[in-house]
Structures are given as structure tokens and as C-alpha cells.
Short mmCIF file of C-alpha atoms in Angstrom, two decimals:
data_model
loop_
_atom_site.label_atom_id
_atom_site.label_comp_id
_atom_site.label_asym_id
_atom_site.label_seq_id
_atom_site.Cartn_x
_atom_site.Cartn_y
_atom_site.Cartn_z
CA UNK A 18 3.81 35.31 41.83
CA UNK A 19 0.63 36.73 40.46
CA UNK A 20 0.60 38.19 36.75
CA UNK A 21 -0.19 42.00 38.37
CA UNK A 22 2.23 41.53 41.07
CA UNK A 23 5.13 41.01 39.11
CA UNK A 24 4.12 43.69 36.27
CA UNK A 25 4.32 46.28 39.30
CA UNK A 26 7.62 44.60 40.29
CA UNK A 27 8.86 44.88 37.18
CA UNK A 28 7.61 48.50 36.47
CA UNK A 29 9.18 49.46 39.37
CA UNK A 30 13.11 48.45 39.00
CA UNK A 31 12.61 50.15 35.76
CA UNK A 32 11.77 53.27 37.63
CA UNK A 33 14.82 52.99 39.73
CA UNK A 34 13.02 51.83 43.05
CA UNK A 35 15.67 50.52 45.22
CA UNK A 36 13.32 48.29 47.32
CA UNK A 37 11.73 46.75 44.02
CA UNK A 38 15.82 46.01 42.89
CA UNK A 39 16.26 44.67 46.24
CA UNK A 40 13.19 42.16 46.19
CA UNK A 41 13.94 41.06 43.01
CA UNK A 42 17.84 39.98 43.53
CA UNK A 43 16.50 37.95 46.36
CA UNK A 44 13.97 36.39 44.46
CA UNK A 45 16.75 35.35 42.16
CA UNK A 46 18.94 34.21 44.50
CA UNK A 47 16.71 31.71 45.85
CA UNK A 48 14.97 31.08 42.85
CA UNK A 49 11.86 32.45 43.45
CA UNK A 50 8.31 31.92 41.10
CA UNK A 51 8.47 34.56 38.70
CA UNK A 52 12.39 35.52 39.03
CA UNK A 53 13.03 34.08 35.37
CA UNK A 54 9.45 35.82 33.89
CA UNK A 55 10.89 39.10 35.32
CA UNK A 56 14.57 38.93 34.42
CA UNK A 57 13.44 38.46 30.95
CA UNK A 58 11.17 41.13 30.74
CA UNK A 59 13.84 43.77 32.07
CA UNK A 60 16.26 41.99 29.59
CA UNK A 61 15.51 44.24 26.80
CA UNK A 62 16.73 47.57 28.90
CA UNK A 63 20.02 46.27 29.58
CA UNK A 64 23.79 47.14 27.64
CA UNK A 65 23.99 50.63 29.24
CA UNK A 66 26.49 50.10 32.21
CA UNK A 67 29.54 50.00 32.56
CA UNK A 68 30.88 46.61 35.06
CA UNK A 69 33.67 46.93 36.42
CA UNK A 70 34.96 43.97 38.11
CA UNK A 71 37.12 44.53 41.48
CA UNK A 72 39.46 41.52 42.08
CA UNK A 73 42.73 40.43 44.39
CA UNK A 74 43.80 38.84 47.48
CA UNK A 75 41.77 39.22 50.91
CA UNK A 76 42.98 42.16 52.65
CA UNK A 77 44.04 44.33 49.56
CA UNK A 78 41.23 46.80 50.36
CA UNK A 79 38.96 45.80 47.29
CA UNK A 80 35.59 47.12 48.91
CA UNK A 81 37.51 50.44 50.48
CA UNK A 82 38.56 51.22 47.01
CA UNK A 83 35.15 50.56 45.81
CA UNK A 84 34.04 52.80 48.34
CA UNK A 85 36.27 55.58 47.06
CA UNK A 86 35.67 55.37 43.32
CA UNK A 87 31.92 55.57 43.91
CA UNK A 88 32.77 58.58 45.82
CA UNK A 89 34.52 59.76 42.88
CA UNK A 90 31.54 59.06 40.16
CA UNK A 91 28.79 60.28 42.40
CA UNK A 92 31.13 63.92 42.50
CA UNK A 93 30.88 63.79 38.33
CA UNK A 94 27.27 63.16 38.56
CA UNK A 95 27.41 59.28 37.81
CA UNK A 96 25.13 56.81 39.31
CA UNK A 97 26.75 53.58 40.43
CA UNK A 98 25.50 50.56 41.56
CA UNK A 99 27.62 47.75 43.74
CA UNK A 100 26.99 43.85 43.81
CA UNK A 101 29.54 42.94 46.62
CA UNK A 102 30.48 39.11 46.62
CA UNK A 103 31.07 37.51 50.00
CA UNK A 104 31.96 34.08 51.59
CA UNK A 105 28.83 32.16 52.60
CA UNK A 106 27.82 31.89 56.61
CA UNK A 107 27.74 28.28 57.27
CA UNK A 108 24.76 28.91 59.32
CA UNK A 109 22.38 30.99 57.30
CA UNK A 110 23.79 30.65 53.54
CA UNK A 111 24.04 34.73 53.41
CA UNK A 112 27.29 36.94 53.35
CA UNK A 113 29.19 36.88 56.45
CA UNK A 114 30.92 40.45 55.63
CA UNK A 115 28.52 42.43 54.83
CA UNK A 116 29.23 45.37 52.47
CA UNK A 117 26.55 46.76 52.99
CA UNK A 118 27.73 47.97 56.39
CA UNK A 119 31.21 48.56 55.38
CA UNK A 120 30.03 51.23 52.59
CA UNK A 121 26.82 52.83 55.28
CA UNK A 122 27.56 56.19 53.79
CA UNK A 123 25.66 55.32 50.57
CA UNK A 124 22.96 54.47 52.13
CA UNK A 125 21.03 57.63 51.59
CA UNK A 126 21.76 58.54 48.36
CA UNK A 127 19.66 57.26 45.41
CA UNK A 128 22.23 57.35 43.19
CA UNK A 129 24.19 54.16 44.70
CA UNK A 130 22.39 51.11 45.15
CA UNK A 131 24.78 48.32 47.40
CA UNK A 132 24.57 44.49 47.43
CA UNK A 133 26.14 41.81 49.22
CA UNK A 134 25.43 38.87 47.68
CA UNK A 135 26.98 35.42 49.23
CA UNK A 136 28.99 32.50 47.09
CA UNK A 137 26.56 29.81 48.68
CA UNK A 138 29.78 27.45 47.60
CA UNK A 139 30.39 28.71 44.08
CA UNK A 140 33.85 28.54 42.99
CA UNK A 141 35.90 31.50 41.23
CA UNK A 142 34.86 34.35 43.83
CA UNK A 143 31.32 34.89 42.57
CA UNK A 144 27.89 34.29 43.51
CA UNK A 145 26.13 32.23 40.82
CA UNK A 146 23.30 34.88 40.63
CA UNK A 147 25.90 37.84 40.45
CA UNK A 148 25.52 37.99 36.26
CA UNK A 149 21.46 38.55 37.19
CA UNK A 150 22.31 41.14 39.67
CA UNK A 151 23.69 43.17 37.68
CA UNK A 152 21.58 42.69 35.02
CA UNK A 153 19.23 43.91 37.24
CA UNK A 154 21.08 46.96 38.15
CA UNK A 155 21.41 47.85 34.77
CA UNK A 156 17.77 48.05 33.74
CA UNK A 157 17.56 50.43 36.34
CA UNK A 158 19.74 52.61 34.45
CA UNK A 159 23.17 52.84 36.82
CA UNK A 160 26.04 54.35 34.70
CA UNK A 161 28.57 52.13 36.60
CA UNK A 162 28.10 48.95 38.27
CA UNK A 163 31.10 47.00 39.89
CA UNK A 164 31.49 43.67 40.91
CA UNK A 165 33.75 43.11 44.02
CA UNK A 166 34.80 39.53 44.52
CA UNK A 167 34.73 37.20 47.99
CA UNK A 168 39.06 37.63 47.74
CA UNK A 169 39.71 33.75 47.29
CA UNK A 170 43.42 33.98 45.24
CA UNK A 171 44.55 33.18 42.09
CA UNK A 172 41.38 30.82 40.87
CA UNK A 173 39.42 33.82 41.30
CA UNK A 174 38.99 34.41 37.26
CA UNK A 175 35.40 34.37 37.30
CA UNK A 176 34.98 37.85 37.03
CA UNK A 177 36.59 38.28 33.92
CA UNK A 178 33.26 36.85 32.15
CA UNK A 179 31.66 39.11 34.25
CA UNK A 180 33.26 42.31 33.81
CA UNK A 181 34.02 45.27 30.88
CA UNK A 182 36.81 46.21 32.40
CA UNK A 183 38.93 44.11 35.39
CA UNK A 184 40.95 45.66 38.31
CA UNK A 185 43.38 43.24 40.07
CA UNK A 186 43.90 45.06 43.52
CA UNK A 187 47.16 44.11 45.72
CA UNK A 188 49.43 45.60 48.77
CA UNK A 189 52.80 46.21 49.08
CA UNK A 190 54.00 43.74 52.04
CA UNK A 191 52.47 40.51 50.97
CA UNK A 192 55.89 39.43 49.74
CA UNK A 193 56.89 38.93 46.28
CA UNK A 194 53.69 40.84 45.01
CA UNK A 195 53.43 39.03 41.50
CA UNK A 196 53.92 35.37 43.75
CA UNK A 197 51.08 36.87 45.71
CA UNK A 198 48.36 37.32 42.05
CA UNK A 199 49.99 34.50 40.54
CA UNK A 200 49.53 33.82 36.76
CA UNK A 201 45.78 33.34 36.57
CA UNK A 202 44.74 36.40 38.00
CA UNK A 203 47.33 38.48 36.76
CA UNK A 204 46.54 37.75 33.39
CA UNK A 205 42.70 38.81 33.72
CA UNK A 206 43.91 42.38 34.76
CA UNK A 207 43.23 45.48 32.62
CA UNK A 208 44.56 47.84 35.28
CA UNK A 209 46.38 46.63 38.37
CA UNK A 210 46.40 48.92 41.58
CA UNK A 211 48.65 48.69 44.25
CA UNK A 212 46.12 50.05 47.45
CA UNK A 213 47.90 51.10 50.95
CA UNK A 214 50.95 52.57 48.69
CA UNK A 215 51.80 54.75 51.62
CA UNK A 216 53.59 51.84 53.57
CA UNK A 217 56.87 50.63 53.00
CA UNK A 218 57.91 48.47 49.39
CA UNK A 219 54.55 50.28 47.20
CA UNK A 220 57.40 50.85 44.59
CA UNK A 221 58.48 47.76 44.31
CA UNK A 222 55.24 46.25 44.18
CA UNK A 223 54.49 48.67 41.14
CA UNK A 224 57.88 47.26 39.57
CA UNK A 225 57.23 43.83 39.83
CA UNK A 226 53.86 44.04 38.56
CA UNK A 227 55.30 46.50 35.28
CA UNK A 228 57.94 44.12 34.69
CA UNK A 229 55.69 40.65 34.96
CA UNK A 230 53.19 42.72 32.73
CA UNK A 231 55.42 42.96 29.86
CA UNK A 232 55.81 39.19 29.92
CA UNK A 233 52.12 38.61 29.42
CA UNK A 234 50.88 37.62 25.62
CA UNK A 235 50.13 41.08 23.83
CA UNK A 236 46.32 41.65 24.04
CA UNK A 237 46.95 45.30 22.14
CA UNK A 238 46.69 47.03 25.98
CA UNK A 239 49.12 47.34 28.71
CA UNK A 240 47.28 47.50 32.06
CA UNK A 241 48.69 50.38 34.03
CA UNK A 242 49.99 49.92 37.27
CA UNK A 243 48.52 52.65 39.62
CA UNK A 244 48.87 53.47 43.70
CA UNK A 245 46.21 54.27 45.87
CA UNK A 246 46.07 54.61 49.76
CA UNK A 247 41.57 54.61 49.27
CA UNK A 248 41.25 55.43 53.09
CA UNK A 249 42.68 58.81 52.31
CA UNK A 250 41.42 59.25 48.65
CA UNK A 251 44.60 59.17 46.92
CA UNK A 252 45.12 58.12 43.38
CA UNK A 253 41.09 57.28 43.34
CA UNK A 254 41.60 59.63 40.15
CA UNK A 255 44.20 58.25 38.58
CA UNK A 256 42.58 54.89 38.94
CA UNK A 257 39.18 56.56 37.20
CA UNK A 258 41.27 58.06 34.59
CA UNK A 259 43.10 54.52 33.95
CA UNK A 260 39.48 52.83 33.81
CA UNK A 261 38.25 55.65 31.52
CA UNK A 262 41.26 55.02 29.03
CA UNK A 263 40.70 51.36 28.81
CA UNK A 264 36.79 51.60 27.84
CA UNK A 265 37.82 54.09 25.46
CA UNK A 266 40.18 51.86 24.37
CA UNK A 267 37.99 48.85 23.97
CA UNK A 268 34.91 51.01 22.44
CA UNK A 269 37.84 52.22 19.57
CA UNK A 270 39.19 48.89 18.85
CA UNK A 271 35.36 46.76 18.91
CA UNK A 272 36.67 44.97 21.94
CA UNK A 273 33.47 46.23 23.95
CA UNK A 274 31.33 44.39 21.98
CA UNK A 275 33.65 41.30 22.04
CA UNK A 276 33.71 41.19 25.97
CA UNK A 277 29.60 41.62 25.40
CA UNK A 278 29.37 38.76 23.08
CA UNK A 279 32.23 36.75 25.51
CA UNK A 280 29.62 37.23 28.34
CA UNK A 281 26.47 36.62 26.75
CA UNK A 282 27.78 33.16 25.69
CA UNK A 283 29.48 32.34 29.41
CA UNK A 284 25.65 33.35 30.93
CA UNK A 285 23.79 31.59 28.28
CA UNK A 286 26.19 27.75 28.97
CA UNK A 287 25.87 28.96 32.89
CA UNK A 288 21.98 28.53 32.56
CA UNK A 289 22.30 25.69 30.07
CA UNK A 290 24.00 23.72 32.34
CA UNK A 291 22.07 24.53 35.67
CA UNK A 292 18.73 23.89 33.88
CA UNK A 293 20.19 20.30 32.18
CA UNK A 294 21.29 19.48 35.66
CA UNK A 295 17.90 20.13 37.04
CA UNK A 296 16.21 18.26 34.18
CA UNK A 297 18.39 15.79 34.59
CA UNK A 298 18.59 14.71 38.25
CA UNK A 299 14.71 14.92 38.28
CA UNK A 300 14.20 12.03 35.72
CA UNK A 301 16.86 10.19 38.14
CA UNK A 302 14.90 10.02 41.07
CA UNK A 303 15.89 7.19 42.57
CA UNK A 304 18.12 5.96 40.14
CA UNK A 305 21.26 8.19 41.42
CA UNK A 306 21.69 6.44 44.57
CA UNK A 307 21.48 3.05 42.69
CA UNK A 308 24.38 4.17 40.23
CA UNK A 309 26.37 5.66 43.08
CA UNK A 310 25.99 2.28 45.40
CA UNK A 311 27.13 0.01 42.54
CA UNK A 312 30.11 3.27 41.92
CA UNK A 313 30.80 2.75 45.62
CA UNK A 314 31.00 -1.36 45.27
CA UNK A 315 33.25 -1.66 42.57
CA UNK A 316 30.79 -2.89 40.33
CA UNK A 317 31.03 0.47 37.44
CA UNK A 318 33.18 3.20 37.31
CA UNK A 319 31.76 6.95 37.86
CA UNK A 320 32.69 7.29 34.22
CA UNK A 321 30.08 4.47 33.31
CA UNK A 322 27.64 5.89 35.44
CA UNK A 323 27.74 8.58 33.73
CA UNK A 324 27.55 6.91 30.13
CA UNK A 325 24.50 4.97 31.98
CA UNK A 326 22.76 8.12 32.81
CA UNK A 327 23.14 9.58 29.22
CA UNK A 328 22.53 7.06 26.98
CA UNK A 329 19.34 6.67 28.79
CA UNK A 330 18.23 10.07 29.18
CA UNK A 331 20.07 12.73 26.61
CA UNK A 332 17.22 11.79 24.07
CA UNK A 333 14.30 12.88 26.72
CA UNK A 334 16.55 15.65 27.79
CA UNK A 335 17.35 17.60 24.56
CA UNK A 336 14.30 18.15 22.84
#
């Protein structure tokens, strides 16, 4: 991308232009020419939002709730911005969902900016370009910006290097609703809410979750347990409030800037390691079939393959 081109660019997601944000989060997801150049440059306006991760089984209502909170923030005056994870068409690589249709309503409004971005086979229920999404959306100055996740179960954990704050969304009727999180994503929650509380079992739900939540290792916060039913609005406060009491909590106790310094470090190895991959398979060429017939034969193991590749090429790599 020319120089000019991507100063206006640029220029423009700084100025809140929702097409600019839009061009550039594609750019980045496909690795565009000049995605890096820019992403840097918008770097230093970044660390004023507030991510919220959104979490939980498929079917728990993640992106209704979503829906309702911003609904909630827009009434107080707070801009919000939405990176919506979803799984990957098998045809075309995008989001087969679609969030963007599911929350129409925000369409008009400049003070919500929505974005379905796909997993294009990443693991832990986010996109690998989600972390520069938002990065994005926070240059343009969005109070809140939360991260729904594609709904993939309990390996789902991604989001906690993601995220200020997490919310692990579940439903009554799903069975034994703790079986249902399971340990991993349970333990990632800093407020749990139990959506479509107006059928049958929503108290016991909250119960089970209260009494697995005082078996988790003391982290000096007890995630609440709160009901919602977000089609009709209900408890969308008390689910703000709950959010609102754990940043203060973290901003009291300095563990803002520890989840800051947590995430830095998990985007900074996430790069590392895509750009030592890249670096690495191109010196390969050729090579990597060679090492993978003689894997395939019998003749090495994939584990001296491996040793093969580095002892060869860590020296060229690292510089």
C-alpha cells in the first residue's frame, strides 16, 4: 500500500471512521501490505477500553446478551465496539453466523461498531487476528469493546488473554450446569451469568455455579453469579453493575495492569511464533517434504526432524 494511502487510512480509524476500521481489520486478517506498518502506528493510542470477553457453551445466548449490554452502555452514553468470533465456512474461510445480522439494530448508530470475524481453524474460540481487532477498535476511542467467542466448550480459554474482565455465559437445562463449563472455563470466569433464567431449574443453575465457585483457588474475587433472560432485558443491569465492580476491583488492587502486562506478553509470543514459523518454513523449501518422507518411512522420528531442522537453521533464524 502506498506511503499516502495508508497515512489517510490510518488518520482515519483515528477519527472514528467506521469504513476505515472496517478496511483495516480485513487487511489484517488476510495479511495485507501495510497491515503491520498501520497497526503499529495506531499502537501508541491504545489502553483506553475496556474488553470484555463473552464466553460459554453454543446456545447460551452469548451474542443476545451482547446485544443487550450494548443497549445498556449506549443509554449511559458509552460507545462500544463488538469483535464477534465465529466458526469458519468451509467454503469461503469467513463467519458462517454472522453477527453482524444478528445485532442489525446497531447498524446506524456511530457509537457501536460490529465485527464478525471467523476462526479460519484457530483453536480456543478465537480468531488469530481478534487481539488486532480490537486493538484497532481501541485507537478509535470505544469505551467498551467485547469479545464474543465461536461457543466451542470447555477449551475455549483463549479469551482470558484477551480480555479485562471474562463472562462465562450458561442456561439452565443443559444438565448438571457446572458438568456443562467444566473446569477450564469455569475457572477463567470473573462473573458467571445464567441467560434464559425465566425457564425452569435457573436456580439451581445459580447454586451449582455458587457452590463450585467457592471450590476454585482464591484469586482475592468471587465472580458473582447473575440471571438474565437478554431477549427481554432483564438483569442486563445487574450484569453491568457486576462488570463495573470487578474493574473497580482490579483498578484498586493493580490487577488491571497485571491482566495488561499478561496480554501484552501472550500477543508479543503469538507474533513471535507466527513470524519464526514463517521464517522458518521459507528457508525449508523443499527440505520439509524430504524430512517428512524419511518421517513417513521409518527412517527418523518427527522428533529428529525437528532437531534436523533446528540445528541447521536456529542460527540463521535468530539474529
Amino acid at each position: 500500500m502506498p506511503a499516502d494511502n495508508l497515512d489517510a487510512l490510518v488518520e482515519a480509524v483515528l477519527r472514528g471512521d467506521h469504513q476505515a476500521a472496517a478496511r483495516l481489520i480485513t487487511m489484517v486478517e488476510n495479511g495485507s501490505d501495510g497491515a503491520r506498518e498501520a497497526l503499529r502506528r495506531l499502537h501508541p493510542h491504545t489502553g483506553r477500553a475496556y474488553v470484555v470477553g463473552v464466553t460459554g457453551p453454543p446456545g447460551s445466548g452469548k451474542s443476545t446478551l451482547v446485544d443487550a449490554l450494548t443497549r445498556h452502555l449506549r443509554r449511559q452514553g458509552r460507545t462500544v465496539g463488538i469483535v464477534a468470533v465465529d466458526p469458519t465456512s468451509p467454503f469461503t474461510g469467513g463467519a458462517i453466523l454472522g453477527d453482524r445480522i444478528r445485532m442489525t439494530d446497531h447498524s446506524q448508530d456511530p457509537g457501536v461498531f460490529v465485527r464478525s470475524m471467523a476462526t479460519r481453524g484457530s483453536l480456543g474460540g478465537l480468531s488469530r487476528a481478534t487481539a488486532d481487532a480490537v486493538r484497532v477498535l481501541d485507537a478509535m476511542g470505544f469505551d467498551i469493546v467485547f469479545v464474543e467467542t465461536v461457543g466451542a466448550g470447555q477449551a475455549e480459554v483463549d479469551v482470558v488473554e484477551a480480555a479485562d474482565s471474562v463472562v462465562v455465559v450458561t442456561v439452565p437445562g443443559l444438565g448438571d450446569a457446572v458438568q456443562a463449563l467444566k473446569a477450564g472455563i469455569m475457572e477463567i470466569a470473573d462473573v458467571f451469568v445464567v441467560n434464559k433464567a425465566d425457564r425452569a431449574d435457573a436456580d439451581r443453575a445459580v447454586t451449582e455455579i455458587r457452590s463450585m465457585v467457592r471450590l476454585l483457588p482464591s484469586r482475592g474475587w468471587e465472580p458473582p453469579v447473575v440471571k438474565t433472560v437478554a431477549t427481554a432485558g432483564e438483569g442486563i443491569s445487574d450484569l453491568a453493575q457486576a462488570l463495573a465492580r470487578h474493574r473497580a476491583h482490579l483498578e484498586a488492587e493493580g490487577g488491571l495492569r497485571q491482566r495488561r502486562l499478561r496480554r501484552g506478553r501472550a500477543e508479543v509470543l503469538r507474533l513471535l511464533e507466527a513470524r519464526l514459523r514463517e521464517e522458518v518454513l521459507a528457508r525449508l523449501a523443499g527440505r520439509l517434504d524430504e524430512l517428512a518422507g524419511r518421517v513417513a518411512a521409518g527412517e527418523m522420528s518427527p522428533d529428529e526432524a525437528v532437531d534436523e531442522i533446528l540445528s541447521a537453521d536456529t542460527s540463521a533464524v535468530v539474529r
